[in-house]
Amino acid sequence: MHDLVIRGGTVLDGTGAAARTADVAVADGRVVAVGDRADVGAGRTEIDADGALVTPGWVDIHTHFDGQVTWDDLLTPACWHGVTTVVTGNCGVGFAPCRPDERRRLIELMEGVEDIPGTALHEGMRWHWESFPEYLDFLATRRRVRDVGTQLSHGPVRTYVMGERGARNEPATPEDIVAMAAIVREAMSAGALGFTTSRTIMHRAIDGEPVPGTYAAEDELFGIGAALADAGHGVFEVAPAGVAGEDDLAPTREVAWMRRLAAAIGRPVAYGMTQSNASPGLYRELLAETQAAADAGAEVWMQVAGRATGLLFSLETTYHPLRGRPTFDALT
């Protein structure tokens, strides 16, 4: 007898096959049978799904639940829309590793980059960790209804190793790079899915400072990448320069170094492709560059949103029509 059988729903299995009415059986947390009632058998629990869609859960590979995951076991609103797995730590921002005196800085970084209210983060988060493995250990104590995968972010790593120098984007020394690589190896051993960095000037802390690592030199990026190679698993994720349309040539130059990095470390390198009105043909160039990398044997992947990016604008939000206007900025 199966643990669960979902009866009579319209099954869309994600393979491209046509929709069909079928029963779905689950045992030990896995789908073990899909078919007619007679073929599937009985379940300890059975759900009548007549009139409903039965689909695989969505895996959202680019989220910023890094703070919310520490207090919200439902992970709303993702759970309302069929998302069963979320991946955090994207864009080089996150909350581990972190010393007590760095907490405010990392919250202000997340608030500025992702427009997540700092008040909610300050009130909601309970800091039961310093290292990245301790962060994962704390997440493991939560009784969530969603699976969570976490990446190690450049911003907190750079701040942890270099202090104010790292937060203010000063160049990393060889000793700094060795220390950051050690943290990456530790995180990968503990269960991190990969490492992420941001290089776009669009990503700034609430005080206007770019994300730590925005201007990192290749020796830093490749030194960190080598730690992924040592681990033998994991993805190197990038929010590339030029993604906000600030430099038409930057994104294609970014693919060039990502191609070399992927070849050097033998790990996938993924980058976000956000189309900008400033460069309406950019996506074609990036598709061509990414395909050329793949043809050369470098595993470079483009992450593309399934819908246009939207922001809430009002005079009470971080992003509003008057932001960036000299007269208004002088008043605030």
Coordinates of C-alpha atoms in Angstrom, one line a residue:
M1 CA 0.0 0.0 0.0
H2 CA 1.3 3.5 -0.9
D3 CA 1.6 6.3 1.5
L4 CA -0.5 8.6 -0.7
V5 CA -2.6 8.3 -3.8
I6 CA -3.9 11.3 -5.7
R7 CA -7.0 10.1 -7.5
G8 CA -8.4 11.3 -10.9
G9 CA -6.6 14.5 -11.4
T10 CA -5.5 15.9 -14.7
V11 CA -1.8 15.0 -14.8
L12 CA 0.7 17.3 -16.5
D13 CA 4.1 15.6 -15.9
G14 CA 6.4 18.2 -17.2
T15 CA 7.8 16.1 -20.0
G16 CA 5.7 17.8 -22.7
A17 CA 3.3 14.9 -22.9
A18 CA -0.3 15.6 -23.3
A19 CA -2.5 16.1 -20.3
R20 CA -4.3 12.9 -19.1
T21 CA -6.5 11.8 -16.3
A22 CA -4.6 9.5 -14.0
D23 CA -3.9 8.4 -10.4
V24 CA -0.5 9.3 -8.8
A25 CA 1.0 7.2 -6.0
V26 CA 3.6 8.4 -3.6
A27 CA 5.8 6.3 -1.3
D28 CA 8.7 7.4 0.9
G29 CA 8.4 10.9 -0.5
R30 CA 8.7 9.9 -4.1
V31 CA 6.3 9.3 -7.0
V32 CA 6.3 5.6 -7.6
A33 CA 3.4 5.1 -10.0
V34 CA 1.2 7.0 -12.4
G35 CA -1.7 5.3 -14.2
D36 CA -5.2 3.9 -13.9
R37 CA -6.8 3.1 -10.6
A38 CA -6.3 -0.6 -11.1
D39 CA -2.6 -0.3 -11.9
V40 CA -1.8 2.2 -9.1
G41 CA -3.4 0.5 -6.2
A42 CA -4.5 1.8 -2.8
G43 CA -3.0 4.4 -0.5
R44 CA -3.1 5.0 3.2
T45 CA -4.2 8.5 2.4
E46 CA -6.2 9.2 -0.7
I47 CA -7.0 12.6 -2.2
D48 CA -9.8 13.2 -4.8
A49 CA -8.2 15.5 -7.4
D50 CA -11.1 15.4 -9.9
G51 CA -11.2 18.8 -11.6
A52 CA -7.7 19.7 -10.4
L53 CA -4.3 19.8 -12.1
V54 CA -1.6 17.4 -10.8
T55 CA 1.9 18.6 -11.7
P56 CA 5.4 18.4 -10.5
G57 CA 6.3 21.1 -8.0
W58 CA 8.2 24.2 -9.3
V59 CA 11.8 24.5 -8.3
D60 CA 12.5 28.2 -8.1
I61 CA 16.2 28.5 -8.6
H62 CA 16.4 32.3 -7.9
T63 CA 14.9 33.5 -4.7
H64 CA 15.8 35.8 -1.8
F65 CA 14.1 34.0 1.1
D66 CA 17.5 34.0 3.0
G67 CA 16.0 35.9 5.9
Q68 CA 12.3 34.7 5.7
V69 CA 13.4 31.1 5.7
T70 CA 14.5 31.5 9.3
W71 CA 11.0 32.3 10.5
D72 CA 8.4 31.4 8.0
D73 CA 8.0 27.7 7.6
L74 CA 5.4 28.1 4.8
L75 CA 7.6 30.5 2.7
T76 CA 4.7 32.5 1.5
P77 CA 3.8 33.5 -1.1
A78 CA 5.8 30.9 -3.1
C79 CA 3.8 28.0 -1.5
W80 CA 0.6 29.4 -2.9
H81 CA 1.8 29.1 -6.5
G82 CA 3.1 25.5 -6.7
V83 CA 6.7 26.1 -5.7
T84 CA 8.0 23.1 -3.7
T85 CA 11.7 24.0 -3.7
V86 CA 13.4 27.4 -3.4
V87 CA 17.1 28.2 -3.8
T88 CA 18.5 31.1 -1.8
G89 CA 21.8 33.0 -1.6
N90 CA 21.6 34.5 -5.1
C91 CA 23.1 37.7 -6.4
G92 CA 26.0 37.7 -3.9
V93 CA 23.7 38.6 -0.9
G94 CA 22.9 36.5 2.1
F95 CA 23.4 36.1 5.8
A96 CA 26.2 33.7 6.4
P97 CA 28.9 33.7 7.4
C98 CA 28.3 36.7 9.7
R99 CA 29.7 38.0 13.0
P100 CA 27.3 39.8 15.3
D101 CA 28.7 43.2 14.4
E102 CA 28.1 42.6 10.7
R103 CA 24.4 41.8 11.0
R104 CA 23.1 45.3 10.4
R105 CA 25.4 45.7 7.3
L106 CA 24.1 42.5 5.7
I107 CA 20.5 43.4 6.4
E108 CA 21.0 46.8 4.8
L109 CA 22.6 45.1 1.9
M110 CA 19.7 42.8 1.4
E111 CA 17.3 45.7 1.9
G112 CA 19.0 47.8 -0.8
V113 CA 19.6 45.0 -3.4
E114 CA 16.2 43.2 -3.1
D115 CA 13.9 45.8 -1.5
I116 CA 13.1 43.5 1.4
P117 CA 12.1 45.7 4.3
G118 CA 14.9 46.0 6.8
T119 CA 12.4 46.2 9.6
A120 CA 11.0 42.8 8.8
L121 CA 14.5 41.3 8.7
H122 CA 15.6 42.9 12.0
E123 CA 12.4 41.7 13.8
G124 CA 12.0 38.3 12.2
M125 CA 15.5 36.9 12.1
R126 CA 17.0 35.1 15.1
W127 CA 20.7 34.8 14.6
H128 CA 21.7 31.3 15.8
W129 CA 24.8 31.1 13.6
E130 CA 28.0 32.7 12.6
S131 CA 29.5 30.2 10.0
F132 CA 27.7 29.0 6.9
P133 CA 27.5 25.4 8.2
E134 CA 25.9 26.7 11.4
Y135 CA 23.4 28.6 9.2
L136 CA 22.5 25.3 7.5
D137 CA 22.2 23.5 10.8
F138 CA 19.8 26.2 12.0
L139 CA 17.7 25.9 8.8
A140 CA 17.5 22.1 9.4
T141 CA 15.7 22.7 12.7
R142 CA 12.8 24.3 11.0
R143 CA 9.7 22.3 10.1
R144 CA 9.1 23.7 6.7
V145 CA 6.6 22.7 4.1
R146 CA 9.0 23.6 1.3
D147 CA 12.5 22.3 0.5
V148 CA 15.3 24.8 0.6
G149 CA 18.7 24.8 -1.1
T150 CA 21.2 27.5 -0.2
Q151 CA 24.2 29.0 -1.9
L152 CA 27.1 30.8 -0.4
S153 CA 27.1 34.5 -1.2
H154 CA 30.1 36.7 -2.1
G155 CA 28.9 39.7 0.0
P156 CA 29.0 38.1 3.4
V157 CA 32.1 36.1 2.6
R158 CA 34.0 39.1 1.6
T159 CA 32.8 41.1 4.6
Y160 CA 33.6 38.3 7.0
V161 CA 37.2 37.9 5.7
M162 CA 38.1 41.5 4.8
G163 CA 35.9 43.5 7.1
E164 CA 35.5 47.1 6.1
R165 CA 37.9 46.7 3.2
G166 CA 35.7 43.9 1.7
A167 CA 32.4 45.8 2.3
R168 CA 33.8 48.8 0.5
N169 CA 35.1 46.8 -2.4
E170 CA 38.8 47.3 -1.9
P171 CA 41.0 44.8 -3.8
A172 CA 41.5 41.4 -2.2
T173 CA 45.0 40.4 -1.2
P174 CA 46.3 36.9 -2.0
E175 CA 45.8 36.1 1.7
D176 CA 42.2 37.3 1.5
I177 CA 41.6 35.1 -1.5
V178 CA 43.0 32.0 0.3
A179 CA 40.7 32.7 3.3
M180 CA 37.6 33.2 1.1
A181 CA 38.4 30.0 -0.8
A182 CA 38.6 28.1 2.6
I183 CA 35.2 29.3 3.5
V184 CA 33.8 28.2 0.1
R185 CA 35.3 24.7 0.6
E186 CA 33.8 24.5 4.1
A187 CA 30.4 25.6 2.9
M188 CA 30.4 23.2 0.0
S189 CA 31.3 20.3 2.3
A190 CA 28.4 21.3 4.6
G191 CA 25.9 21.2 1.8
A192 CA 25.9 24.5 -0.1
L193 CA 24.7 24.3 -3.7
G194 CA 27.2 26.7 -5.0
F195 CA 28.7 30.3 -4.8
T196 CA 27.1 33.5 -6.1
T197 CA 28.4 37.0 -6.9
S198 CA 27.1 40.2 -8.2
R199 CA 28.9 42.5 -10.6
T200 CA 26.1 44.9 -11.6
I201 CA 26.0 48.5 -10.2
M202 CA 22.2 48.1 -10.0
H203 CA 22.8 46.0 -6.8
R204 CA 23.5 48.4 -4.0
A205 CA 23.1 48.5 -0.2
I206 CA 20.6 50.9 1.3
D207 CA 23.5 53.4 1.7
G208 CA 24.3 53.2 -2.0
E209 CA 27.4 51.1 -1.7
P210 CA 27.7 48.3 -4.4
V211 CA 27.5 44.7 -3.2
P212 CA 30.9 43.5 -1.9
G213 CA 32.6 41.8 -4.8
T214 CA 31.1 44.0 -7.5
Y215 CA 34.6 45.0 -8.7
A216 CA 36.4 41.8 -7.8
A217 CA 39.4 41.0 -10.0
E218 CA 39.8 37.8 -11.9
D219 CA 42.3 36.4 -9.4
E220 CA 39.7 36.6 -6.7
L221 CA 36.9 35.1 -8.8
F222 CA 39.1 32.3 -10.1
G223 CA 40.6 31.7 -6.7
I224 CA 37.1 31.2 -5.3
G225 CA 36.1 29.1 -8.3
A226 CA 39.0 26.8 -7.7
A227 CA 37.4 26.0 -4.3
L228 CA 34.4 24.8 -6.2
A229 CA 36.6 22.6 -8.3
D230 CA 38.2 21.2 -5.2
A231 CA 34.7 20.3 -3.9
G232 CA 33.8 18.6 -7.1
H233 CA 30.2 19.9 -7.1
G234 CA 28.3 23.2 -7.1
V235 CA 27.4 26.1 -9.4
F236 CA 29.1 29.5 -9.7
E237 CA 26.2 32.0 -10.2
V238 CA 26.7 35.5 -11.4
A239 CA 24.6 38.7 -11.7
P240 CA 26.7 40.1 -14.5
A241 CA 27.9 43.7 -15.1
G242 CA 25.6 45.5 -17.6
V243 CA 22.5 43.7 -16.6
A244 CA 20.8 47.0 -15.8
G245 CA 21.6 48.4 -19.2
E246 CA 24.4 50.6 -17.8
D247 CA 27.0 49.3 -20.3
D248 CA 26.0 47.7 -23.6
L249 CA 29.3 45.9 -24.0
A250 CA 29.7 44.6 -20.4
P251 CA 27.5 41.5 -20.6
T252 CA 29.3 40.0 -23.6
R253 CA 32.6 40.7 -21.9
E254 CA 31.2 39.0 -18.8
V255 CA 30.4 35.8 -20.8
A256 CA 34.0 35.7 -22.0
W257 CA 35.5 35.4 -18.5
M258 CA 32.7 33.1 -17.4
R259 CA 33.6 30.8 -20.3
R260 CA 37.2 30.8 -19.2
L261 CA 36.2 30.2 -15.6
A262 CA 33.9 27.3 -16.4
A263 CA 36.7 25.7 -18.5
A264 CA 39.2 26.2 -15.7
I265 CA 37.2 24.8 -12.8
G266 CA 35.1 22.2 -14.6
R267 CA 31.9 23.5 -12.9
P268 CA 28.8 25.1 -14.3
V269 CA 28.7 28.9 -14.4
A270 CA 25.2 30.4 -14.6
Y271 CA 24.3 34.0 -15.1
G272 CA 21.1 36.1 -15.1
M273 CA 20.0 37.5 -18.4
T274 CA 17.7 40.4 -17.7
Q275 CA 16.6 42.2 -20.9
S276 CA 16.9 46.0 -20.8
N277 CA 15.1 48.6 -22.9
A278 CA 18.5 50.3 -23.3
S279 CA 19.8 47.3 -25.3
P280 CA 16.8 45.6 -27.1
G281 CA 19.1 43.3 -29.1
L282 CA 21.4 42.2 -26.3
Y283 CA 19.7 38.9 -25.7
R284 CA 20.6 37.7 -29.2
E285 CA 24.3 38.5 -28.6
L286 CA 24.3 36.8 -25.2
L287 CA 22.5 33.7 -26.7
A288 CA 25.2 33.6 -29.4
E289 CA 28.1 34.0 -26.9
T290 CA 26.6 31.4 -24.5
Q291 CA 26.1 28.9 -27.4
A292 CA 29.7 29.5 -28.5
A293 CA 30.8 28.7 -24.9
A294 CA 28.8 25.5 -24.9
D295 CA 30.2 24.5 -28.3
A296 CA 33.7 24.9 -26.9
G297 CA 32.9 22.6 -24.0
A298 CA 32.5 25.3 -21.3
E299 CA 29.3 24.8 -19.2
V300 CA 27.9 28.3 -19.2
W301 CA 24.2 28.6 -18.6
M302 CA 21.8 31.6 -19.0
Q303 CA 19.1 32.1 -16.4
V304 CA 16.0 33.7 -18.0
A305 CA 13.0 34.9 -16.1
G306 CA 9.7 33.4 -17.2
R307 CA 8.0 36.8 -16.9
A308 CA 8.9 40.5 -16.9
T309 CA 10.4 41.9 -13.7
G310 CA 7.9 44.1 -11.8
L311 CA 8.4 46.5 -8.9
L312 CA 6.0 48.2 -6.5
F313 CA 6.3 51.9 -6.7
S314 CA 4.9 54.3 -4.1
L315 CA 6.1 57.1 -1.9
E316 CA 6.2 54.7 1.0
T317 CA 8.5 52.1 -0.8
T318 CA 12.2 52.1 -1.4
Y319 CA 11.7 52.4 -5.1
H320 CA 9.5 55.3 -6.1
P321 CA 9.1 57.9 -8.9
L322 CA 11.2 60.5 -7.1
R323 CA 14.2 58.3 -6.3
G324 CA 17.3 59.5 -8.0
R325 CA 16.0 63.1 -8.5
P326 CA 18.6 65.5 -7.2
T327 CA 16.1 67.8 -5.5
F328 CA 14.3 65.0 -3.7
D329 CA 17.5 63.2 -2.7
A330 CA 18.7 66.5 -1.2
L331 CA 15.6 66.6 1.0
T332 CA 16.1 63.0 2.2

